[in-house]
Coordinates of C-alpha atoms in Angstrom, one line a residue:
M1 CA 0.0 0.0 0.0
K2 CA 2.9 2.3 0.7
R3 CA 4.1 2.4 -2.9
K4 CA 0.6 3.0 -4.2
T5 CA 0.3 6.0 -1.9
I6 CA 3.7 7.4 -3.1
A7 CA 2.6 7.0 -6.7
V8 CA -0.7 8.8 -6.0
I9 CA 1.1 11.7 -4.3
M10 CA 3.5 11.9 -7.3
A11 CA 0.6 11.9 -9.7
M12 CA -1.1 14.6 -7.7
T13 CA 2.1 16.8 -7.6
L14 CA 2.5 16.4 -11.4
T15 CA -1.1 17.3 -12.0
L16 CA -1.0 20.3 -9.8
S17 CA 2.1 21.6 -11.5
L18 CA 0.4 21.2 -14.9
M19 CA -2.5 23.2 -13.5
S20 CA -0.3 25.9 -12.3
G21 CA 1.4 26.1 -15.7
C22 CA -2.0 26.4 -17.4
A23 CA -3.1 29.1 -14.9
G24 CA 0.0 31.1 -15.8
K25 CA -1.2 31.7 -19.4
T26 CA -2.6 35.1 -20.2
E27 CA -6.3 35.4 -20.6
S28 CA -6.0 37.5 -23.7
N29 CA -4.7 34.4 -25.6
E30 CA -8.1 33.2 -26.9
S31 CA -6.6 30.4 -29.0
V32 CA -5.5 28.3 -26.0
E33 CA -7.8 25.4 -25.4
T34 CA -9.4 25.2 -21.9
T35 CA -10.8 21.7 -21.9
T36 CA -7.5 20.3 -20.6
E37 CA -7.5 22.6 -17.6
A38 CA -11.0 21.6 -16.6
S39 CA -10.3 17.9 -16.8
T40 CA -7.0 18.3 -15.0
E41 CA -8.6 20.2 -12.2
Q42 CA -11.2 17.5 -11.7
A43 CA -8.6 14.8 -11.9
A44 CA -6.5 16.6 -9.3
E45 CA -9.4 16.8 -6.9
E46 CA -10.1 13.1 -7.2
I47 CA -6.4 12.2 -6.7
Q48 CA -6.1 14.5 -3.7
E49 CA -9.2 12.9 -2.1
E50 CA -7.9 9.4 -2.6
S51 CA -4.3 10.2 -1.4
T52 CA -5.6 12.0 1.7
E53 CA -7.9 9.1 2.7
E54 CA -5.2 6.5 2.2
T55 CA -2.5 8.5 3.9
S56 CA -4.6 9.2 7.0
S57 CA -5.9 5.6 7.4
E58 CA -3.2 3.3 6.2
A59 CA 0.0 4.8 5.0
P60 CA 2.9 4.8 7.6
E61 CA 5.8 7.2 7.1
E62 CA 8.4 6.3 4.5
T63 CA 11.7 5.1 6.0
S64 CA 15.0 6.5 4.9
E65 CA 16.0 3.0 3.8
E66 CA 13.1 2.8 1.3
S67 CA 13.8 6.3 0.0
E68 CA 17.4 5.2 -0.6
A69 CA 16.2 2.1 -2.5
E70 CA 13.8 4.2 -4.7
A71 CA 16.6 6.7 -5.5
T72 CA 18.8 3.8 -6.6
T73 CA 16.0 2.5 -8.8
E74 CA 15.6 5.9 -10.4
E75 CA 19.3 6.1 -11.1
K76 CA 19.3 2.6 -12.7
S77 CA 16.3 3.6 -14.8
E78 CA 18.1 6.7 -16.1
E79 CA 21.1 4.6 -17.0
A80 CA 18.9 2.1 -18.8
S81 CA 17.3 4.9 -20.8
S82 CA 20.6 6.3 -21.8
D83 CA 21.8 2.8 -22.9
A84 CA 18.7 2.4 -25.0
A85 CA 19.4 5.7 -27.0
L86 CA 18.6 5.3 -30.6
Q87 CA 21.4 5.0 -33.1
D88 CA 21.6 7.4 -36.0
G89 CA 19.3 6.3 -38.8
E90 CA 15.6 6.2 -39.9
Y91 CA 12.8 4.6 -38.0
S92 CA 9.0 4.4 -38.0
A93 CA 7.2 5.8 -35.0
K94 CA 3.7 6.3 -33.8
F95 CA 2.4 9.9 -33.5
T96 CA -0.6 10.6 -31.2
T97 CA -2.2 13.8 -30.2
D98 CA -4.8 15.0 -27.7
G99 CA -7.2 16.2 -30.4
S100 CA -9.2 14.2 -33.0
M101 CA -8.8 17.0 -35.6
F102 CA -5.0 16.9 -35.5
H103 CA -3.7 13.6 -36.8
I104 CA -1.6 11.9 -39.5
N105 CA -3.0 11.3 -42.9
E106 CA -5.0 8.1 -43.1
A107 CA -2.7 6.7 -45.8
Y108 CA 0.0 6.4 -43.1
G109 CA -2.1 5.1 -40.3
D110 CA -0.8 7.0 -37.2
R111 CA 2.9 6.7 -38.0
G112 CA 5.6 9.0 -39.3
T113 CA 9.3 8.7 -40.2
L114 CA 11.7 9.3 -37.3
T115 CA 15.2 10.5 -38.2
V116 CA 18.0 10.3 -35.6
K117 CA 21.2 12.2 -36.3
D118 CA 23.9 13.1 -33.8
G119 CA 21.5 12.4 -30.9
E120 CA 18.8 14.8 -32.3
M121 CA 15.4 13.3 -33.2
T122 CA 13.1 14.7 -35.9
L123 CA 9.7 13.1 -36.9
H124 CA 8.3 13.8 -40.4
I125 CA 4.5 13.7 -40.2
T126 CA 2.1 13.9 -43.2
L127 CA -1.2 15.6 -42.5
P128 CA -4.6 15.0 -44.1
S129 CA -4.8 18.4 -45.9
K130 CA -3.2 21.8 -46.3
N131 CA -5.3 23.3 -43.5
V132 CA -2.5 23.5 -41.0
V133 CA 0.0 26.1 -42.3
N134 CA 2.6 26.2 -39.4
L135 CA 3.6 24.3 -36.3
F136 CA 5.6 25.5 -33.3
P137 CA 7.4 23.3 -30.8
G138 CA 5.9 24.8 -27.6
T139 CA 2.8 26.6 -26.6
A140 CA 0.5 28.7 -28.7
E141 CA 1.3 31.7 -26.5
D142 CA 5.1 31.3 -27.1
A143 CA 4.4 30.8 -30.8
Q144 CA 3.0 34.4 -31.0
K145 CA 5.9 36.1 -29.4
D146 CA 8.5 38.1 -31.3
G147 CA 11.3 35.9 -32.6
A148 CA 9.4 32.6 -32.5
V149 CA 10.7 30.3 -35.1
L150 CA 7.8 28.4 -36.8
L151 CA 8.0 25.1 -38.5
E152 CA 7.3 25.5 -42.2
P153 CA 5.4 22.9 -44.2
T154 CA 6.6 20.5 -46.9
T155 CA 4.4 19.5 -49.8
D156 CA 3.8 15.7 -49.6
K157 CA 2.2 13.7 -52.4
V158 CA -0.1 11.0 -50.9
K159 CA -1.5 8.0 -52.8
Y160 CA -4.6 6.4 -51.4
E161 CA -5.8 2.8 -51.6
D162 CA -8.3 3.6 -54.3
G163 CA -5.4 4.8 -56.5
T164 CA -6.2 8.5 -56.2
E165 CA -3.5 11.0 -55.3
E166 CA -3.4 14.3 -53.4
E167 CA -1.0 17.0 -52.3
V168 CA -1.0 17.8 -48.6
Y169 CA 1.3 19.4 -46.1
G170 CA 3.9 17.6 -44.0
F171 CA 6.1 18.8 -41.2
D172 CA 9.5 17.9 -39.7
V173 CA 8.9 18.0 -35.9
P174 CA 11.7 18.1 -33.4
V175 CA 11.2 15.3 -30.8
P176 CA 12.6 16.0 -27.3
A177 CA 12.0 12.4 -26.0
I178 CA 10.3 9.1 -26.9
D179 CA 7.2 8.1 -24.9
E180 CA 7.0 11.5 -23.2
P181 CA 4.3 14.1 -24.0
F182 CA 5.4 17.5 -25.3
Q183 CA 3.7 20.7 -26.5
L184 CA 3.1 21.3 -30.2
A185 CA 1.1 24.3 -31.2
L186 CA -0.5 24.7 -34.6
I187 CA -2.1 27.5 -36.7
G188 CA -4.6 26.9 -39.5
T189 CA -5.7 28.9 -42.5
K190 CA -8.0 31.0 -40.3
G191 CA -5.0 32.4 -38.5
K192 CA -5.8 31.0 -35.0
W193 CA -3.3 29.2 -32.8
Y194 CA -4.2 26.0 -30.9
D195 CA -2.3 24.2 -28.2
H196 CA -1.8 20.4 -28.4
E197 CA 0.0 17.8 -26.4
V198 CA 1.6 15.1 -28.6
T199 CA 3.6 11.9 -28.0
V200 CA 6.0 9.9 -30.1
S201 CA 6.1 6.2 -29.3
D202 CA 6.4 2.6 -30.6
V203 CA 9.6 3.2 -32.5
Q204 CA 10.4 0.4 -35.0
S205 CA 13.3 -0.2 -37.4
A206 CA 12.7 0.8 -41.0
E207 CA 13.3 -2.8 -42.0
A208 CA 10.4 -4.0 -40.0
E209 CA 8.1 -1.4 -41.5
E210 CA 9.2 -2.4 -45.0
G211 CA 7.9 -5.9 -44.6
D212 CA 10.4 -8.2 -42.8
D213 CA 7.7 -8.8 -40.3
D214 CA 5.1 -11.4 -41.5
M215 CA 2.1 -9.2 -40.8
A216 CA 3.7 -6.1 -42.4
A217 CA 4.5 -8.1 -45.6
A218 CA 1.0 -9.5 -45.8
K219 CA -0.5 -6.1 -45.2
K220 CA 1.6 -4.6 -48.0
V221 CA 0.2 -7.2 -50.5
A222 CA -3.3 -6.6 -49.3
E223 CA -3.0 -2.9 -49.9
L224 CA -1.6 -3.6 -53.5
I225 CA -4.6 -5.9 -54.2
D226 CA -7.1 -3.4 -52.9
A227 CA -5.5 -0.7 -55.1
I228 CA -6.2 -2.7 -58.3
Y229 CA -9.6 -4.0 -57.2
V230 CA -11.3 -1.0 -58.8
Q231 CA -13.4 -0.3 -61.9
N232 CA -11.4 2.7 -63.2
W233 CA -8.4 2.2 -65.4
T234 CA -5.4 4.6 -65.3
E235 CA -2.0 4.7 -67.0
E236 CA -0.5 3.2 -63.8
T237 CA -2.8 0.2 -63.7
D238 CA -0.5 -2.3 -65.5
A239 CA 2.4 -1.3 -63.3
Q240 CA 0.2 -1.7 -60.2
C241 CA -0.9 -5.2 -61.3
E242 CA 2.7 -6.2 -61.9
A243 CA 3.8 -4.9 -58.5
A244 CA 1.0 -6.7 -56.7
K245 CA 2.0 -10.1 -58.2
K246 CA 5.7 -9.5 -57.6
A247 CA 5.0 -8.8 -53.9
W248 CA 2.7 -11.8 -53.6
D249 CA 5.4 -14.1 -55.1
E250 CA 7.9 -12.9 -52.5
L251 CA 5.7 -14.0 -49.6
T252 CA 6.1 -17.3 -47.8
D253 CA 3.2 -19.6 -47.6
E254 CA 2.6 -18.5 -44.0
Q255 CA 2.6 -14.9 -45.0
K256 CA 0.2 -15.5 -47.9
A257 CA -2.4 -16.9 -45.5
L258 CA -2.3 -13.6 -43.6
V259 CA -3.3 -11.5 -46.5
E260 CA -6.5 -9.6 -45.7
G261 CA -7.7 -6.2 -46.8
E262 CA -10.8 -4.4 -47.7
V263 CA -11.4 -6.9 -50.5
A264 CA -8.0 -8.7 -50.6
D265 CA -7.7 -12.3 -49.4
P266 CA -5.3 -15.3 -50.1
D267 CA -7.6 -16.5 -52.9
Y268 CA -7.0 -13.5 -55.1
F269 CA -3.7 -15.0 -56.3
G270 CA -3.9 -18.4 -54.7
N271 CA -7.2 -19.7 -56.1
D272 CA -6.6 -22.2 -58.9
T273 CA -9.1 -21.5 -61.7
G274 CA -7.4 -23.3 -64.5
D275 CA -4.7 -22.7 -67.1
A276 CA -4.8 -19.1 -68.4
S277 CA -2.6 -20.0 -71.4
K278 CA -5.5 -21.9 -72.9
D279 CA -7.4 -18.6 -73.3
D280 CA -6.9 -16.2 -76.2
P281 CA -7.4 -12.5 -75.1
L282 CA -8.0 -11.6 -78.8
N283 CA -6.3 -8.2 -78.5
G284 CA -4.2 -8.3 -81.6
D285 CA -3.8 -5.6 -84.2
E286 CA -3.9 -5.9 -88.0
I287 CA -7.6 -6.2 -87.8
G288 CA -8.5 -5.2 -91.3
E289 CA -11.6 -3.1 -92.3
N290 CA -14.2 -5.4 -90.7
E291 CA -14.2 -6.0 -87.0
L292 CA -16.6 -8.1 -84.9
L293 CA -16.1 -7.0 -81.2
V294 CA -17.5 -9.5 -78.7
V295 CA -18.2 -7.7 -75.4
S296 CA -18.6 -9.6 -72.2
F297 CA -18.8 -8.8 -68.5
G298 CA -15.8 -11.1 -68.0
T299 CA -14.6 -13.7 -65.5
S300 CA -11.3 -14.3 -63.7
F301 CA -12.0 -18.1 -63.8
N302 CA -9.6 -19.2 -66.5
D303 CA -11.3 -22.5 -67.5
S304 CA -14.7 -20.8 -67.8
R305 CA -13.2 -17.8 -69.7
A306 CA -11.7 -20.1 -72.3
E307 CA -14.6 -22.5 -72.6
D308 CA -17.7 -20.2 -72.2
I309 CA -16.6 -16.8 -73.5
G310 CA -14.0 -18.3 -75.8
G311 CA -16.6 -20.8 -77.0
I312 CA -18.9 -18.0 -78.2
E313 CA -16.0 -16.1 -79.8
K314 CA -14.8 -19.2 -81.7
A315 CA -18.4 -19.9 -82.9
L316 CA -18.7 -16.3 -84.3
A317 CA -15.2 -16.5 -85.9
A318 CA -16.2 -19.7 -87.6
A319 CA -19.5 -18.3 -88.8
Y320 CA -18.1 -15.1 -90.1
P321 CA -14.5 -15.7 -91.3
E322 CA -14.3 -12.4 -93.2
W323 CA -14.6 -10.5 -89.9
S324 CA -11.8 -10.1 -87.4
V325 CA -13.2 -11.2 -84.0
R326 CA -11.8 -9.2 -81.0
R327 CA -12.6 -9.2 -77.3
A328 CA -13.5 -6.6 -74.7
F329 CA -14.6 -6.9 -71.0
T330 CA -16.7 -4.4 -69.2
A331 CA -15.5 -5.3 -65.7
Q332 CA -12.1 -3.6 -65.1
I333 CA -11.9 -5.4 -61.7
I334 CA -11.8 -8.7 -63.6
I335 CA -9.4 -7.4 -66.2
N336 CA -7.0 -6.3 -63.5
H337 CA -7.3 -9.6 -61.7
V338 CA -6.4 -11.6 -64.8
N339 CA -3.6 -9.2 -65.6
A340 CA -2.1 -9.3 -62.1
R341 CA -2.4 -13.0 -61.5
D342 CA -1.8 -14.5 -65.0
G343 CA -0.2 -11.7 -67.0
E344 CA -3.0 -11.9 -69.6
K345 CA -4.0 -8.4 -70.8
I346 CA -7.6 -8.1 -71.9
D347 CA -9.0 -4.8 -73.4
N348 CA -11.8 -2.9 -71.7
V349 CA -14.4 -1.4 -74.1
D350 CA -12.6 1.9 -74.5
Q351 CA -9.3 0.2 -75.2
A352 CA -10.9 -2.1 -77.7
L353 CA -12.7 0.7 -79.6
Q354 CA -9.5 2.8 -79.7
R355 CA -7.6 -0.3 -81.0
A356 CA -10.2 -0.5 -83.8
V357 CA -9.8 3.2 -84.6
D358 CA -6.0 2.9 -84.6
N359 CA -6.1 -0.1 -86.9
G360 CA -8.3 1.7 -89.5
V361 CA -11.4 -0.4 -89.0
K362 CA -14.3 0.9 -91.2
N363 CA -17.1 -1.5 -90.3
L364 CA -17.7 -2.3 -86.7
V365 CA -20.2 -4.8 -85.3
I366 CA -20.6 -5.3 -81.5
Q367 CA -22.0 -8.6 -80.2
P368 CA -22.6 -8.4 -76.5
T369 CA -22.7 -11.7 -74.6
H370 CA -25.0 -10.2 -71.9
L371 CA -28.2 -12.0 -71.1
M372 CA -30.5 -9.0 -71.5
H373 CA -30.9 -5.2 -72.2
G374 CA -29.8 -4.4 -68.6
A375 CA -27.4 -1.9 -67.0
E376 CA -24.3 -3.4 -68.7
Y377 CA -25.9 -3.2 -72.1
D378 CA -26.9 0.4 -71.5
E379 CA -23.4 1.4 -70.5
L380 CA -22.0 -0.3 -73.6
V381 CA -24.3 1.7 -75.8
D382 CA -23.3 4.9 -74.1
T383 CA -19.6 4.2 -74.5
L384 CA -20.1 3.2 -78.1
G385 CA -21.7 6.6 -78.7
K386 CA -18.4 8.4 -78.2
Y387 CA -16.9 6.5 -81.1
S388 CA -19.8 6.3 -83.5
D389 CA -18.3 8.9 -85.9
K390 CA -14.9 7.1 -86.0
F391 CA -16.3 4.3 -88.3
E392 CA -18.2 4.2 -91.6
S393 CA -20.7 1.9 -90.0
V394 CA -21.4 0.8 -86.4
K395 CA -24.0 -1.8 -85.5
I396 CA -24.8 -3.5 -82.2
A397 CA -26.5 -6.9 -82.1
E398 CA -29.1 -8.2 -79.6
P399 CA -28.1 -9.8 -76.3
L400 CA -28.8 -13.4 -75.7
L401 CA -32.5 -13.3 -74.6
G402 CA -33.5 -10.6 -77.1
E403 CA -36.0 -7.9 -76.5
V404 CA -37.2 -7.6 -72.9
G405 CA -41.0 -7.1 -73.2
K406 CA -43.3 -5.2 -70.8
D407 CA -44.5 -7.9 -68.4
P408 CA -43.7 -11.5 -67.1
S409 CA -46.0 -13.1 -69.7
I410 CA -44.0 -11.9 -72.7
V411 CA -41.7 -14.5 -74.3
N412 CA -39.9 -14.7 -77.6
E413 CA -38.1 -17.0 -79.9
D414 CA -34.7 -16.3 -78.2
K415 CA -36.0 -17.2 -74.8
E416 CA -37.5 -20.4 -76.1
K417 CA -34.3 -21.5 -77.8
V418 CA -32.2 -20.8 -74.7
A419 CA -34.8 -22.4 -72.3
K420 CA -34.7 -25.6 -74.4
A421 CA -30.9 -25.6 -74.7
I422 CA -30.0 -25.1 -71.0
T423 CA -32.7 -27.5 -69.8
E424 CA -31.5 -30.2 -72.3
A425 CA -27.9 -29.7 -71.1
A426 CA -28.9 -29.9 -67.4
V427 CA -31.0 -33.0 -67.9
K428 CA -28.2 -34.8 -69.9
D429 CA -25.6 -33.9 -67.2
A430 CA -27.9 -35.2 -64.5
G431 CA -28.1 -38.6 -66.2
Y432 CA -31.7 -38.4 -67.4
D433 CA -33.0 -39.1 -70.9
T434 CA -35.7 -36.5 -70.7
I435 CA -37.0 -33.7 -68.5
D436 CA -40.1 -35.9 -67.9
A437 CA -38.0 -38.7 -66.6
A438 CA -36.4 -36.3 -64.1
D439 CA -39.8 -35.1 -63.0
E440 CA -41.0 -38.6 -62.4
D441 CA -37.9 -39.2 -60.2
G442 CA -38.8 -36.2 -58.1
T443 CA -35.9 -34.0 -59.4
A444 CA -36.2 -30.2 -59.8
F445 CA -33.7 -28.1 -61.8
V446 CA -33.0 -24.6 -60.4
F447 CA -31.3 -22.1 -62.7
M448 CA -29.6 -19.3 -60.8
G449 CA -29.1 -16.0 -62.6
H450 CA -27.5 -12.8 -61.3
G451 CA -30.5 -10.6 -60.9
T452 CA -30.6 -6.8 -61.3
S453 CA -32.5 -3.7 -60.1
H454 CA -32.8 -2.6 -63.7
T455 CA -36.2 -2.7 -65.2
A456 CA -35.0 -5.6 -67.4
N457 CA -35.2 -7.9 -64.4
V458 CA -38.6 -8.9 -65.7
T459 CA -36.6 -11.1 -68.1
Y460 CA -36.1 -13.7 -65.3
S461 CA -39.8 -13.9 -64.7
Q462 CA -40.3 -14.2 -68.5
M463 CA -37.9 -17.2 -68.5
Q464 CA -40.0 -18.8 -65.8
T465 CA -43.1 -18.3 -68.0
Q466 CA -41.2 -19.8 -70.9
M467 CA -40.3 -22.9 -68.9
Q468 CA -44.0 -23.3 -68.0
E469 CA -45.1 -22.9 -71.6
L470 CA -42.7 -25.6 -72.6
G471 CA -44.2 -27.9 -70.0
Y472 CA -41.1 -27.9 -67.8
K473 CA -43.0 -27.9 -64.5
N474 CA -39.9 -29.0 -62.6
V475 CA -37.7 -26.1 -63.7
F476 CA -37.3 -23.0 -61.5
I477 CA -35.6 -19.6 -62.1
G478 CA -33.8 -17.8 -59.3
T479 CA -31.3 -14.9 -58.9
V480 CA -28.4 -14.1 -56.6
E481 CA -29.6 -10.6 -56.0
G482 CA -33.2 -11.7 -55.4
L483 CA -34.6 -9.3 -58.0
P484 CA -37.4 -9.7 -59.0
E485 CA -38.7 -10.9 -55.6
E486 CA -40.0 -14.2 -56.7
T487 CA -36.5 -15.2 -57.8
E488 CA -35.1 -14.7 -54.2
L489 CA -33.5 -17.9 -52.7
N490 CA -36.2 -18.5 -50.0
A491 CA -39.0 -17.9 -52.5
V492 CA -37.5 -20.4 -54.8
I493 CA -37.0 -23.0 -52.0
E494 CA -40.6 -22.6 -51.0
A495 CA -41.7 -23.0 -54.7
V496 CA -39.7 -26.2 -55.1
K497 CA -41.1 -27.6 -51.7
T498 CA -44.7 -26.7 -52.6
A499 CA -44.3 -28.5 -55.9
G500 CA -43.2 -31.7 -54.0
Y501 CA -39.7 -32.2 -55.3
K502 CA -37.2 -34.0 -53.1
K503 CA -34.1 -33.8 -55.3
V504 CA -32.6 -30.5 -56.4
I505 CA -30.0 -29.8 -59.1
L506 CA -28.5 -26.2 -59.1
R507 CA -27.1 -24.8 -62.3
P508 CA -26.1 -21.2 -63.3
L509 CA -28.2 -19.1 -65.6
M510 CA -25.1 -17.2 -66.6
V511 CA -22.8 -17.0 -69.6
V512 CA -19.8 -18.1 -67.5
A513 CA -19.4 -20.4 -64.6
G514 CA -17.3 -18.0 -62.6
D515 CA -17.3 -16.6 -59.1
H516 CA -21.1 -16.6 -58.7
A517 CA -21.5 -20.2 -59.8
N518 CA -18.6 -21.5 -57.8
N519 CA -19.2 -19.5 -54.6
D520 CA -22.7 -18.0 -54.5
M521 CA -24.3 -21.1 -55.9
A522 CA -22.1 -24.1 -55.0
G523 CA -20.0 -22.7 -52.2
D524 CA -19.8 -24.2 -48.7
E525 CA -20.5 -20.9 -47.0
E526 CA -23.7 -20.6 -45.1
D527 CA -25.1 -17.9 -47.5
S528 CA -24.7 -20.0 -50.7
W529 CA -27.7 -21.5 -52.5
K530 CA -26.5 -25.0 -51.9
S531 CA -26.2 -24.3 -48.1
G532 CA -29.7 -22.6 -48.2
F533 CA -31.3 -25.7 -49.7
E534 CA -29.4 -28.0 -47.3
K535 CA -30.4 -25.9 -44.3
D536 CA -34.1 -26.1 -45.1
G537 CA -34.0 -29.8 -44.5
S538 CA -36.8 -30.7 -46.9
F539 CA -34.7 -32.3 -49.6
D540 CA -33.0 -35.7 -50.0
S541 CA -30.2 -34.4 -52.2
I542 CA -28.8 -31.1 -53.6
E543 CA -26.3 -31.3 -56.5
C544 CA -24.5 -28.5 -58.4
Q545 CA -23.6 -28.4 -62.1
I546 CA -20.8 -25.9 -62.6
S547 CA -21.3 -25.0 -66.3
G548 CA -21.8 -21.7 -68.1
L549 CA -24.3 -21.0 -70.9
G550 CA -21.5 -20.0 -73.3
G551 CA -20.2 -23.6 -73.5
I552 CA -23.5 -24.9 -74.9
P553 CA -23.4 -25.1 -78.7
A554 CA -27.1 -24.3 -79.1
V555 CA -26.6 -21.1 -77.0
Q556 CA -23.6 -20.2 -79.2
E557 CA -25.9 -20.5 -82.2
V558 CA -28.2 -17.9 -80.8
Y559 CA -25.4 -15.4 -80.6
V560 CA -24.3 -16.3 -84.2
S561 CA -27.9 -15.7 -85.3
H562 CA -28.0 -12.2 -83.6
T563 CA -24.8 -11.2 -85.3
G564 CA -26.1 -12.4 -88.6
D565 CA -29.2 -10.3 -88.2
V566 CA -27.2 -7.1 -88.1
L567 CA -24.7 -8.2 -90.8
N568 CA -27.6 -9.0 -93.2

């Protein structure tokens, strides 16, 4: 109890001395903050009450022997501190303040670069903006006196995780000691000084900050992945993709398992989706005067890209040999993923159109592989409008399911062809001779599409109508997004249960069997469609067919037909 009492008395003495220093400031200095004084005064009263109570009831007088021992301990502590003095060099250090409005730029966490030279320490801090125009090592009152030497800002260029850059102010702050608070005043663009108490702590070697530590190395890769997981392309994108892969390859297996960011995880580079060398990005020049540009959303799953998207492209090339078939993806996130992981460069729509212009293409036909006239199709049309005067003729063909129609009852020839093709493929892969044989065996087929908030989402309801008109009573249409409502997972489960089917086969209603098919549909996570059907407990078996529409020859022929319609 004696040591506790001494500590309380020391704390009280320190607090009272701080109060006295605050009280000594002139009242005319309006910029000095007063919240610290109030909280210090309250703390002093609490400490004083506790120390008085403990001293009067329990604390005996301190002996000279114990005073001597404590003095010796203090001397040893000073010696240890001196021995631990930092050698000349650069370090990373944590910079904390007493105010939420005064802090280091988010791109650097709460850390700055500490430079030690000839025993003097200076910390470079990068701030969030240019709102702080000067700093002063001391109080706001002293900063306003004649002869006060202010710290001038540096202009720091900051690059954020989303790839954007900004110029902000930084400062080189003299550091009197590590782990000990010191005064640092600031003045903003409004010309008013403010007092702050800051602390420099947690000093680390530069090597540790650069990634020698497992967590630091994994964090670096996660930040590089997050930076390229974006939908906008810049002139630095290719270099960023290359840097991300290089950093990943340098990690150990243990470090790779630690990669975790806003979107980054070990599967970004580690997931095996097949051999990328089997895919042709179709980004060559020497196109000639006639180009057929096949535009897809895209997929990072190599096997599906080669089989499903590649299957459509090959069918078009075979049908129209006088036209040069080229590829474009609308999802820059996917383009970057394939580029970083496999080194395969796929054009986005702007790049593909500019390639056509540069190659002197006169006649351009666009064949989208999208299912419907949805948001992706609309964006494609808008982008194409910027290049329409660059060619002698520009035509865009229908997406897979043709015109949308006004309500769920509207069907067309395209929807009928696709409904027959995908059902026939699913029935064959399930080992049945006919859809009726599967029905008699109590088997239902559930085709899972993506879903959309676009008005074109009625297309999914129309596909359900088409299945019914074909007599496929054991075929159900659903969507990942649950739009329209009747295609939501729980609604589909209920519909299958009500119809009395005990066996369920899940298959994607998507051009490619990519991430949605492998994870949202067939994944082991509790929010996947497979898990949802299993959790319901009403079914004897749930199987998944991982196969995209693009690999079905009859579906490829629908695209060939749509291209032929605009060519003719």
